Short mmCIF file of C-alpha atoms and ligand atoms in Angstrom, two decimals:
data_model
loop_
_atom_site.label_atom_id
_atom_site.label_comp_id
_atom_site.label_asym_id
_atom_site.label_seq_id
_atom_site.Cartn_x
_atom_site.Cartn_y
_atom_site.Cartn_z
CA MET A 1 -93.59 -16.50 -24.13
CA PRO A 2 -90.93 -15.07 -21.78
CA THR A 3 -89.36 -17.35 -19.24
CA PRO A 4 -90.96 -16.71 -15.87
CA ILE A 5 -88.55 -15.26 -13.35
CA ARG A 6 -87.97 -17.62 -10.48
CA ARG A 7 -87.83 -15.43 -7.42
CA PHE A 8 -86.64 -18.24 -5.18
CA PRO A 9 -84.30 -20.36 -7.21
CA LEU A 10 -83.25 -22.28 -4.07
CA PRO A 11 -85.42 -24.03 -1.55
CA ALA A 12 -86.03 -21.60 1.31
CA ARG A 13 -84.53 -23.98 3.87
CA LEU A 14 -81.12 -23.58 2.19
CA VAL A 15 -81.05 -19.76 2.00
CA LEU A 16 -80.15 -19.08 5.63
CA PRO A 17 -77.36 -21.70 5.79
CA LEU A 18 -75.88 -20.28 2.57
CA LEU A 19 -75.90 -16.73 3.92
CA VAL A 20 -74.12 -17.97 7.03
CA LEU A 21 -71.58 -19.82 4.87
CA LEU A 22 -70.96 -16.73 2.71
CA GLY A 23 -70.44 -14.64 5.82
CA GLY A 24 -67.93 -17.20 7.08
CA VAL A 25 -66.06 -17.24 3.78
CA GLY A 26 -65.90 -13.43 3.83
CA LEU A 27 -64.45 -13.50 7.33
CA MET A 28 -61.89 -16.08 6.28
CA ALA A 29 -60.84 -14.05 3.27
CA ALA A 30 -60.39 -10.96 5.44
CA ALA A 31 -58.40 -12.93 7.99
CA GLN A 32 -56.20 -14.43 5.32
CA ALA A 33 -55.62 -11.05 3.71
CA ALA A 34 -54.60 -9.64 7.09
CA SER A 35 -52.30 -12.57 7.69
CA GLY A 36 -50.69 -12.06 4.30
CA ARG A 37 -50.03 -8.41 5.03
CA VAL A 38 -48.45 -9.27 8.34
CA GLU A 39 -46.11 -11.79 6.77
CA ASP A 40 -45.07 -9.38 4.04
CA ALA A 41 -44.31 -6.66 6.52
CA ALA A 42 -42.31 -9.05 8.64
CA SER A 43 -40.22 -10.20 5.73
CA GLU A 44 -39.22 -6.71 4.62
CA PRO A 45 -36.37 -6.09 7.01
CA ALA A 46 -35.13 -9.65 6.58
CA ALA A 47 -35.02 -9.23 2.83
CA SER A 48 -33.14 -5.96 3.01
CA ALA A 49 -30.68 -7.57 5.37
CA VAL A 50 -30.03 -10.34 2.90
CA GLU A 51 -29.00 -7.93 0.18
CA ALA A 52 -26.04 -6.70 2.09
CA LEU A 53 -25.08 -9.97 3.68
CA PRO A 54 -22.60 -12.49 2.43
CA LYS A 55 -24.07 -15.22 0.24
CA VAL A 56 -23.76 -17.84 2.92
CA ILE A 57 -26.21 -15.94 5.09
CA ALA A 58 -28.63 -15.36 2.27
CA LYS A 59 -28.60 -19.09 1.68
CA ASP A 60 -29.33 -19.77 5.31
CA GLU A 61 -32.02 -17.16 5.29
CA LEU A 62 -33.71 -19.04 2.45
CA LYS A 63 -33.31 -22.29 4.31
CA HIS A 64 -35.01 -20.66 7.26
CA LYS A 65 -37.79 -19.24 5.23
CA ALA A 66 -38.45 -22.69 3.82
CA ALA A 67 -38.38 -24.16 7.31
CA ALA A 68 -40.66 -21.40 8.56
CA ALA A 69 -43.01 -21.98 5.67
CA ARG A 70 -43.12 -25.68 6.49
CA ALA A 71 -43.77 -24.88 10.12
CA VAL A 72 -46.59 -22.55 9.18
CA LYS A 73 -48.19 -25.04 6.84
CA SER A 74 -48.07 -28.09 9.05
CA PRO A 75 -50.88 -27.21 11.49
CA ALA A 76 -53.29 -26.80 8.57
CA SER A 77 -52.21 -29.91 6.73
CA GLY A 78 -55.08 -32.03 8.04
CA ALA A 79 -57.66 -30.75 5.56
CA SER A 80 -61.22 -30.75 6.68
CA ALA A 81 -63.30 -33.66 5.49
CA ALA A 82 -66.38 -31.43 5.51
CA GLU A 83 -65.00 -29.54 2.51
CA THR A 84 -65.74 -32.45 0.22
CA LYS A 85 -69.17 -33.26 1.61
CA ALA A 86 -72.30 -32.43 -0.42
CA ALA A 87 -75.57 -30.87 0.76
CA PRO A 88 -74.60 -30.06 4.33
CA THR A 89 -77.23 -29.52 6.97
CA MET A 90 -77.45 -26.33 9.03
CA SER A 91 -75.38 -27.70 11.91
CA GLU A 92 -72.84 -29.17 9.49
CA LEU A 93 -72.48 -25.74 7.91
CA ARG A 94 -71.87 -24.19 11.31
CA ASN A 95 -69.23 -26.79 12.05
CA LEU A 96 -67.64 -26.21 8.68
CA ILE A 97 -67.39 -22.48 9.33
CA ASP A 98 -65.97 -23.02 12.81
CA GLN A 99 -63.44 -25.42 11.36
CA LYS A 100 -62.43 -22.97 8.62
CA ILE A 101 -61.97 -20.16 11.09
CA ALA A 102 -59.89 -22.44 13.32
CA GLU A 103 -57.73 -23.40 10.34
CA VAL A 104 -57.14 -19.77 9.46
CA ARG A 105 -56.21 -19.04 13.07
CA ALA A 106 -53.87 -22.03 13.14
CA ARG A 107 -52.17 -20.76 9.98
CA GLN A 108 -51.80 -17.33 11.51
CA GLY A 109 -50.21 -18.68 14.66
CA PRO A 110 -50.43 -16.73 17.90
CA ALA A 111 -51.94 -13.44 16.80
CA PRO A 112 -50.22 -11.07 19.27
CA THR A 113 -46.80 -12.25 18.12
CA LEU A 114 -47.46 -11.53 14.49
CA LYS A 115 -48.86 -8.12 15.29
CA LEU A 116 -45.63 -7.27 17.07
CA VAL A 117 -43.53 -8.42 14.18
CA ALA A 118 -45.58 -6.43 11.71
CA LYS A 119 -45.37 -3.28 13.78
CA GLY A 120 -41.64 -3.60 14.16
CA GLY A 121 -41.16 -4.36 10.51
CA ARG A 122 -42.93 -1.19 9.53
CA SER A 123 -41.77 1.20 12.14
CA ARG A 124 -38.08 0.39 12.44
CA LYS A 125 -35.37 0.12 9.92
CA HIS A 126 -32.89 -2.59 10.64
CA GLY A 127 -29.94 -2.86 8.46
CA ALA A 128 -27.75 -5.57 7.33
CA VAL A 129 -25.84 -7.30 9.93
CA ALA A 130 -22.51 -8.27 9.72
CA SER A 131 -20.15 -10.95 10.29
CA ALA A 132 -21.77 -14.22 10.72
CA ALA A 133 -20.61 -17.56 11.78
CA SER A 134 -21.68 -20.94 10.58
CA GLY A 135 -21.56 -24.49 11.80
CA PRO A 136 -23.36 -26.86 14.12
CA LEU A 137 -24.66 -24.10 16.38
CA SER A 138 -26.16 -22.19 13.48
CA PRO A 139 -25.14 -18.95 15.12
CA GLN A 140 -25.45 -17.27 11.77
CA ASP A 141 -29.17 -17.79 12.09
CA GLY A 142 -29.22 -15.26 14.80
CA LEU A 143 -27.17 -12.79 12.89
CA ALA A 144 -29.17 -13.26 9.73
CA TRP A 145 -32.38 -12.80 11.67
CA GLN A 146 -31.25 -9.60 13.29
CA GLY A 147 -33.44 -7.81 10.81
CA GLU A 148 -36.46 -9.20 12.65
CA HIS A 149 -37.99 -7.04 15.29
CA TRP A 150 -36.88 -7.67 18.82
CA ASP A 151 -36.00 -5.13 21.41
CA TYR A 152 -34.66 -4.54 24.90
CA ASN A 153 -37.94 -3.22 26.31
CA GLY A 154 -41.65 -3.21 25.58
CA PRO A 155 -43.65 -6.11 24.18
CA ALA A 156 -40.77 -7.30 21.97
CA GLY A 157 -38.41 -7.20 24.98
CA PRO A 158 -36.27 -9.99 26.46
CA GLN A 159 -39.10 -11.59 28.43
CA ASN A 160 -40.89 -12.29 25.13
CA TRP A 161 -37.95 -13.07 22.81
CA GLY A 162 -38.64 -16.81 22.99
CA ARG A 163 -42.19 -16.24 21.75
CA LEU A 164 -41.44 -13.89 18.86
CA LYS A 165 -40.36 -16.65 16.47
CA PRO A 166 -39.99 -20.42 16.67
CA GLU A 167 -36.28 -19.88 15.91
CA PHE A 168 -35.96 -17.81 19.10
CA GLN A 169 -37.30 -20.55 21.36
CA SER A 170 -33.97 -21.13 23.13
CA CYS A 171 -34.30 -17.62 24.59
CA SER A 172 -37.05 -18.94 26.88
CA THR A 173 -36.43 -22.70 27.03
CA GLY A 174 -32.60 -22.79 27.01
CA LYS A 175 -30.80 -24.05 30.09
CA ARG A 176 -27.36 -22.56 29.40
CA GLN A 177 -28.24 -18.96 28.63
CA SER A 178 -26.13 -15.82 28.89
CA PRO A 179 -25.42 -13.43 30.48
CA ILE A 180 -25.01 -14.67 34.05
CA ASP A 181 -23.88 -13.22 37.33
CA ILE A 182 -20.39 -14.69 37.62
CA ARG A 183 -19.80 -15.91 41.17
CA ASP A 184 -18.60 -18.97 43.04
CA GLY A 185 -16.16 -19.86 40.29
CA ILE A 186 -13.70 -22.69 40.85
CA LYS A 187 -10.25 -21.13 41.15
CA VAL A 188 -7.87 -22.95 38.84
CA GLN A 189 -4.81 -22.35 36.70
CA LEU A 190 -6.42 -21.54 33.38
CA GLU A 191 -4.24 -21.63 30.32
CA PRO A 192 -3.75 -18.13 28.94
CA ILE A 193 -5.77 -17.12 25.90
CA GLN A 194 -3.31 -16.59 23.06
CA PHE A 195 -4.31 -13.40 21.31
CA ASP A 196 -3.14 -13.16 17.72
CA TYR A 197 -4.45 -9.64 17.21
CA HIS A 198 -2.98 -7.07 14.82
CA PRO A 199 -3.63 -3.53 13.67
CA THR A 200 -6.50 -3.93 11.25
CA PRO A 201 -8.83 -1.94 9.03
CA PHE A 202 -12.39 -1.90 10.34
CA GLN A 203 -15.96 -0.94 9.54
CA VAL A 204 -18.58 0.33 11.98
CA ILE A 205 -22.30 -0.43 11.72
CA ASP A 206 -25.28 0.51 13.88
CA ASN A 207 -27.35 -2.63 13.38
CA GLY A 208 -30.40 -1.46 15.31
CA HIS A 209 -29.37 -3.28 18.49
CA THR A 210 -25.80 -2.12 19.07
CA VAL A 211 -22.75 -0.52 17.52
CA GLN A 212 -20.76 -3.29 15.86
CA VAL A 213 -17.25 -3.27 14.43
CA ASN A 214 -16.53 -5.70 11.60
CA VAL A 215 -12.99 -6.74 10.86
CA PRO A 216 -11.49 -8.69 7.98
CA PRO A 217 -9.97 -12.14 8.66
CA GLY A 218 -6.52 -12.25 10.21
CA ASN A 219 -7.15 -11.79 13.93
CA ALA A 220 -7.67 -14.80 16.14
CA ILE A 221 -7.42 -16.34 19.58
CA THR A 222 -6.20 -19.82 20.48
CA VAL A 223 -7.59 -21.57 23.52
CA SER A 224 -7.47 -25.30 24.39
CA GLY A 225 -5.57 -25.83 21.14
CA ARG A 226 -8.44 -24.45 19.11
CA ARG A 227 -8.11 -21.39 16.90
CA TYR A 228 -11.05 -19.00 16.70
CA GLU A 229 -11.10 -16.20 14.13
CA LEU A 230 -12.35 -12.77 15.24
CA LEU A 231 -15.49 -11.81 13.31
CA GLN A 232 -16.70 -8.66 14.98
CA PHE A 233 -16.97 -6.88 18.29
CA HIS A 234 -19.82 -4.83 19.72
CA PHE A 235 -20.91 -3.01 22.84
CA HIS A 236 -23.57 -3.24 25.54
CA ARG A 237 -24.54 -0.58 28.07
CA PRO A 238 -24.68 -1.36 30.91
CA SER A 239 -22.56 -4.51 30.96
CA GLU A 240 -24.59 -7.69 30.44
CA GLU A 241 -22.47 -9.89 32.68
CA ARG A 242 -22.02 -9.17 36.36
CA ILE A 243 -19.18 -10.18 38.63
CA ASN A 244 -20.43 -11.06 42.13
CA GLY A 245 -23.53 -9.00 41.46
CA ARG A 246 -21.70 -5.93 40.18
CA GLN A 247 -22.72 -4.51 36.82
CA TYR A 248 -20.26 -2.34 34.90
CA GLU A 249 -20.72 0.80 32.82
CA MET A 250 -20.30 -1.05 29.54
CA VAL A 251 -18.89 -4.24 28.05
CA VAL A 252 -17.33 -5.08 24.70
CA HIS A 253 -17.94 -8.56 23.26
CA LEU A 254 -15.30 -9.86 20.84
CA VAL A 255 -17.00 -12.62 18.85
CA HIS A 256 -14.83 -15.42 17.42
CA LYS A 257 -15.59 -18.55 15.44
CA ASP A 258 -13.54 -21.66 14.80
CA ALA A 259 -13.38 -23.75 11.64
CA GLU A 260 -16.24 -25.97 12.85
CA GLY A 261 -18.47 -23.00 13.54
CA ARG A 262 -18.07 -23.00 17.33
CA LEU A 263 -18.29 -19.55 18.88
CA ALA A 264 -16.01 -18.10 21.55
CA VAL A 265 -16.72 -14.66 22.98
CA VAL A 266 -14.17 -12.61 24.92
CA ALA A 267 -15.89 -10.03 27.12
CA VAL A 268 -14.00 -6.96 28.32
CA LEU A 269 -15.86 -5.03 31.03
CA MET A 270 -15.50 -1.25 31.04
CA ASP A 271 -15.62 1.09 34.02
CA GLN A 272 -15.83 4.85 33.91
CA GLY A 273 -12.36 6.36 34.10
CA LYS A 274 -9.68 7.28 31.61
CA GLU A 275 -10.60 7.71 27.97
CA HIS A 276 -10.32 4.55 25.86
CA PRO A 277 -8.32 5.35 22.71
CA MET A 278 -9.70 2.44 20.66
CA VAL A 279 -13.30 3.15 21.64
CA GLN A 280 -12.72 6.73 20.50
CA LEU A 281 -11.59 5.50 17.07
CA VAL A 282 -14.79 3.49 16.79
CA TRP A 283 -16.99 6.41 17.88
CA ASN A 284 -15.19 8.62 15.35
CA SER A 285 -16.44 6.31 12.61
CA LEU A 286 -20.04 6.03 13.82
CA PRO A 287 -22.19 5.93 10.70
CA LEU A 288 -24.84 8.61 10.34
CA GLU A 289 -27.47 6.05 9.39
CA LYS A 290 -28.54 2.73 10.84
CA GLY A 291 -27.70 -0.35 8.83
CA VAL A 292 -24.96 1.32 6.82
CA GLU A 293 -21.36 0.19 7.25
CA GLN A 294 -18.88 2.99 7.68
CA ALA A 295 -15.26 2.20 6.85
CA SER A 296 -12.71 3.91 9.05
CA PRO A 297 -9.83 5.75 7.41
CA VAL A 298 -7.48 4.54 10.16
CA MET A 299 -6.36 1.17 11.49
CA LEU A 300 -7.38 -0.26 14.85
CA ASP A 301 -4.83 -1.99 17.09
CA LEU A 302 -7.01 -4.71 18.54
CA ASN A 303 -4.51 -5.50 21.30
CA LEU A 304 -5.43 -2.16 22.81
CA MET A 305 -9.02 -3.36 23.27
CA LEU A 306 -7.72 -5.81 25.88
CA PRO A 307 -6.83 -5.12 29.53
CA GLU A 308 -3.19 -5.49 30.62
CA GLN A 309 -3.90 -8.46 32.82
CA ARG A 310 -5.35 -11.38 30.95
CA GLN A 311 -6.83 -13.59 33.69
CA TYR A 312 -10.39 -14.53 32.97
CA TYR A 313 -13.52 -16.37 34.05
CA THR A 314 -14.90 -18.99 31.71
CA TYR A 315 -18.20 -20.85 31.36
CA MET A 316 -20.49 -22.24 28.65
CA GLY A 317 -23.40 -20.06 27.64
CA SER A 318 -25.31 -18.65 24.70
CA LEU A 319 -25.66 -15.71 22.39
CA THR A 320 -27.20 -12.90 24.46
CA THR A 321 -29.45 -11.84 21.57
CA PRO A 322 -32.06 -13.87 19.64
CA PRO A 323 -31.95 -16.71 18.73
CA CYS A 324 -29.94 -17.21 21.96
CA SER A 325 -28.13 -20.28 20.51
CA GLU A 326 -26.21 -22.23 23.13
CA GLY A 327 -22.80 -23.86 23.06
CA VAL A 328 -20.93 -20.55 23.16
CA LEU A 329 -17.61 -20.52 25.06
CA TRP A 330 -17.47 -17.38 27.20
CA MET A 331 -14.26 -15.85 28.51
CA VAL A 332 -14.82 -12.78 30.68
CA MET A 333 -11.67 -10.81 31.45
CA LYS A 334 -11.23 -10.19 35.18
CA GLN A 335 -9.60 -6.80 34.77
CA ALA A 336 -11.90 -4.08 33.48
CA ALA A 337 -10.84 -1.51 30.92
CA THR A 338 -11.92 2.12 31.28
CA LEU A 339 -13.68 4.63 29.10
CA SER A 340 -14.45 8.26 29.84
CA PRO A 341 -17.90 9.39 31.04
CA TYR A 342 -18.24 11.27 27.77
CA GLN A 343 -17.47 8.14 25.73
CA ALA A 344 -20.07 6.21 27.71
CA SER A 345 -22.62 8.98 27.14
CA VAL A 346 -22.02 8.91 23.38
CA PHE A 347 -23.04 5.26 23.29
CA GLY A 348 -25.88 6.02 25.71
CA ARG A 349 -27.38 8.45 23.22
CA LEU A 350 -27.73 5.57 20.75
CA TYR A 351 -28.42 2.68 23.14
CA ASN A 352 -29.10 3.56 26.72
CA ASN A 353 -30.02 0.03 27.69
CA ASN A 354 -29.09 -2.84 25.40
CA ALA A 355 -28.27 -5.42 28.03
CA ARG A 356 -30.18 -8.68 28.30
CA PRO A 357 -31.15 -9.38 31.94
CA ILE A 358 -29.15 -11.90 33.95
CA GLN A 359 -30.04 -15.54 33.24
CA ASP A 360 -30.13 -18.42 35.68
CA ALA A 361 -26.69 -20.02 36.01
CA SER A 362 -28.48 -23.34 36.79
CA GLY A 363 -25.47 -24.77 38.61
CA ARG A 364 -23.15 -24.37 35.64
CA LEU A 365 -19.46 -24.75 36.24
CA ILE A 366 -17.61 -21.44 36.24
CA LYS A 367 -13.82 -21.50 36.25
CA GLU A 368 -11.84 -18.55 37.55
CA GLY A 369 -8.27 -18.11 36.35
CA GLN A 370 -5.70 -17.15 38.96
ZN1 ZN B 1 -22.92 -8.97 22.94
#
């Protein structure tokens, strides 16, 4: 005698709750799959950046990924007790589903942020970024993370940098951010910056945010008895810093690092005027593709990047790009250099506006050299 088919193997009162539960599980799976895709897309540019970066950065990148992974996991670490409970009632099932969905959302973090990252990761190619620093400020974090999507306008623009990644938080919560409008400085006798700059080979890279020139070790400044090695210099248009409210055509930032990892940036403002011979050498070596370093066949005399007069303003600030790490010593030369309108327009074709808006000086001390 054949076994009779049981049409309703489960008590009818359990069918509806089970259907609801299955629906919830399906939703969760879809949400998790979407979250996975987003994370993969976001990690693409970072991974490609690591390939071309020095090992020290790759190591830090890993450290960051581990930290990020920990940060992502922690909100979900309190596992739901309902998971282990048997024979839940209808309302318990509803609660369970709500809890599960909340956990998935918590794991995903703020949804709009991740969407931005994913979009950027897919639509833009960011290359490796160059010279990094290391030390207590972790400025290399910023350089290593330059593969992540942030921008100078739109939803990934400066007003949202602090929300794009936990590592970028200083961009919105920092109290000593750069750039600032330099005014009301205390006039003092500042010791001259000793420039130990020499003709040097150089490589040019368009890193997706600016044109950057990387130089090998051997060029440095000494200030307050501390020696800072030049890592790289790069350009902003218009100038990020202002002097008594005035913004300049462009600015070049010469980024230095000392043995303890402290950063010192020398800013040279540039007005429209006579052609700048060193800027021309850099433009001559502009790479055809983003993220690819182009070695110049000629040497660059770094002294010619500096104005004749070396008085400067100085204050403590931050990186002007994510992660906006603070503790950066800024020295802004008072005399501006010049570049021709054509030279400015060449940069403008690549980056017409890559200047972070002015940040609140918050009563910081600014010294003005006489
Ligand atoms: Zn800069």
